[in-house]
GROMACS .gro file of C-alpha atoms in nm:
model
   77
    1UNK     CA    1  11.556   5.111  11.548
    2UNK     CA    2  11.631   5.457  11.676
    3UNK     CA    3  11.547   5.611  11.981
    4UNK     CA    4  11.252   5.840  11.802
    5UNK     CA    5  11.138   5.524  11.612
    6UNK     CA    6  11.064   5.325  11.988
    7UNK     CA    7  10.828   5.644  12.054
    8UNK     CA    8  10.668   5.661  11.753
    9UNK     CA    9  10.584   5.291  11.765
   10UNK     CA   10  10.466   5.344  12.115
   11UNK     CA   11  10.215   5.595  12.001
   12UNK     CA   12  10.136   5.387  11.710
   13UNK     CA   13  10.040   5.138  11.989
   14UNK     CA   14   9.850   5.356  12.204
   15UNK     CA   15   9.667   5.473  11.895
   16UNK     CA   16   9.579   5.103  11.768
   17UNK     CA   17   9.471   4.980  12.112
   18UNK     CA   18   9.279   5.275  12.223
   19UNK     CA   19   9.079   5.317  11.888
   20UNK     CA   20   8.724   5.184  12.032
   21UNK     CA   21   8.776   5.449  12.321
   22UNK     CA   22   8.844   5.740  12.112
   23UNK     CA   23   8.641   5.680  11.826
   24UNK     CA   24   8.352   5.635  12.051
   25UNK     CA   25   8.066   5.913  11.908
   26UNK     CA   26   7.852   5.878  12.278
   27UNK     CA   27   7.886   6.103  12.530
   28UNK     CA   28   8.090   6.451  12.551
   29UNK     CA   29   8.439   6.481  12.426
   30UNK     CA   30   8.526   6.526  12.825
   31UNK     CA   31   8.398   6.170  12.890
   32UNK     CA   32   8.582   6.039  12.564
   33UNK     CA   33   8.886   6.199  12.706
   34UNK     CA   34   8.828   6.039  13.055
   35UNK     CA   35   8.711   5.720  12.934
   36UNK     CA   36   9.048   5.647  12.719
   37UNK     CA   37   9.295   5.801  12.991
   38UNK     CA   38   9.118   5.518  13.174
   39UNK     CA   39   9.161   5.274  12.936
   40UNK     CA   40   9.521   5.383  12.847
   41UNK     CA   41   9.598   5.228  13.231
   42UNK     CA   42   9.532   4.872  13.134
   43UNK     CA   43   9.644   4.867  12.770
   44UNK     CA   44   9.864   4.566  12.742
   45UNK     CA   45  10.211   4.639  12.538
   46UNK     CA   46  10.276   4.317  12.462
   47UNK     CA   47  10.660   4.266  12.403
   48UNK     CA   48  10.658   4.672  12.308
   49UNK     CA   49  11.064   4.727  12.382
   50UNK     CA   50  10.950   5.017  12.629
   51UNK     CA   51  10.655   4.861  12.779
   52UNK     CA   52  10.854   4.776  13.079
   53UNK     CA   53  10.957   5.130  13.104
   54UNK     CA   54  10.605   5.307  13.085
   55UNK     CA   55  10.446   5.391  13.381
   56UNK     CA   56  10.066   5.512  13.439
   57UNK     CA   57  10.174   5.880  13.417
   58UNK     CA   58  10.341   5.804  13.054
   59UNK     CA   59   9.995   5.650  12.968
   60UNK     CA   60   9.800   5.999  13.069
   61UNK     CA   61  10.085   6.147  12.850
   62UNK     CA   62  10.050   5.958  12.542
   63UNK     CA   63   9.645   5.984  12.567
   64UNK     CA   64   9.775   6.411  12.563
   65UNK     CA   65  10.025   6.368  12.289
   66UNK     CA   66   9.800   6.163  12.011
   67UNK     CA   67   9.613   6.468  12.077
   68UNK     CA   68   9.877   6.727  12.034
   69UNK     CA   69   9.961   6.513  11.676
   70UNK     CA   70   9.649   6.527  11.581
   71UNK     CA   71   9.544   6.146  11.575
   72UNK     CA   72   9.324   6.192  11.845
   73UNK     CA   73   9.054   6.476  11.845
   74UNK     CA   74   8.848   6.455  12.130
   75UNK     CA   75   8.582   6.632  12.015
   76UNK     CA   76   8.533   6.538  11.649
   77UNK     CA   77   8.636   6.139  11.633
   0.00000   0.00000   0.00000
C-alpha cells in the first residue's frame, strides 16, 4: 500500500467509526462538531498500520479534514 493509501484508509476509518456522531440530526452543527472531536479521542483503530502513530491532535485533524473532503458536513448530515 502506498503512503497516500495508509491516509486514505485512515480517514475511511475515522469516517466509518464516527458515523453515529456526525450523522446525528439533534442539536446545532457546533455541538455535532464538538461531540465527534470528542468521540474521535477514543475511537479504537484496531490493527490500523498508523494507529500507533496517531495522536489526539491527528484525531482533531481528521474530524477537520472529512470536513474539508466533504464527507462530513457539519451542518447538513
Amino acid at each position: 500500500m502506498a503512503n497516500q493509501e495508509f491516509f486514505n484508509s485512515l480517514l475511511v476509518e475515522f469516517d466509518d467509526g464516527l458515523y453515529h456522531y456526525t450523522s446525528d440530526l439533534t442539536g446545532t452543527p457546533l455541538l455535532r462538531l464538538k461531540n465527534t472531536v470528542k468521540a474521535a479521542q477514543t475511537l479504537q483503530l484496531g490493527a490500523h498500520p498508523l494507529a500507533i502513530h496517531v495522536t489526539n491532535k491527528d484525531r482533531e485533524g481528521i474530524c477537520h479534514q472529512l470536513a474539508n473532503t466533504n464527507l462530513i458536513n457539519w451542518c447538513n448530515p
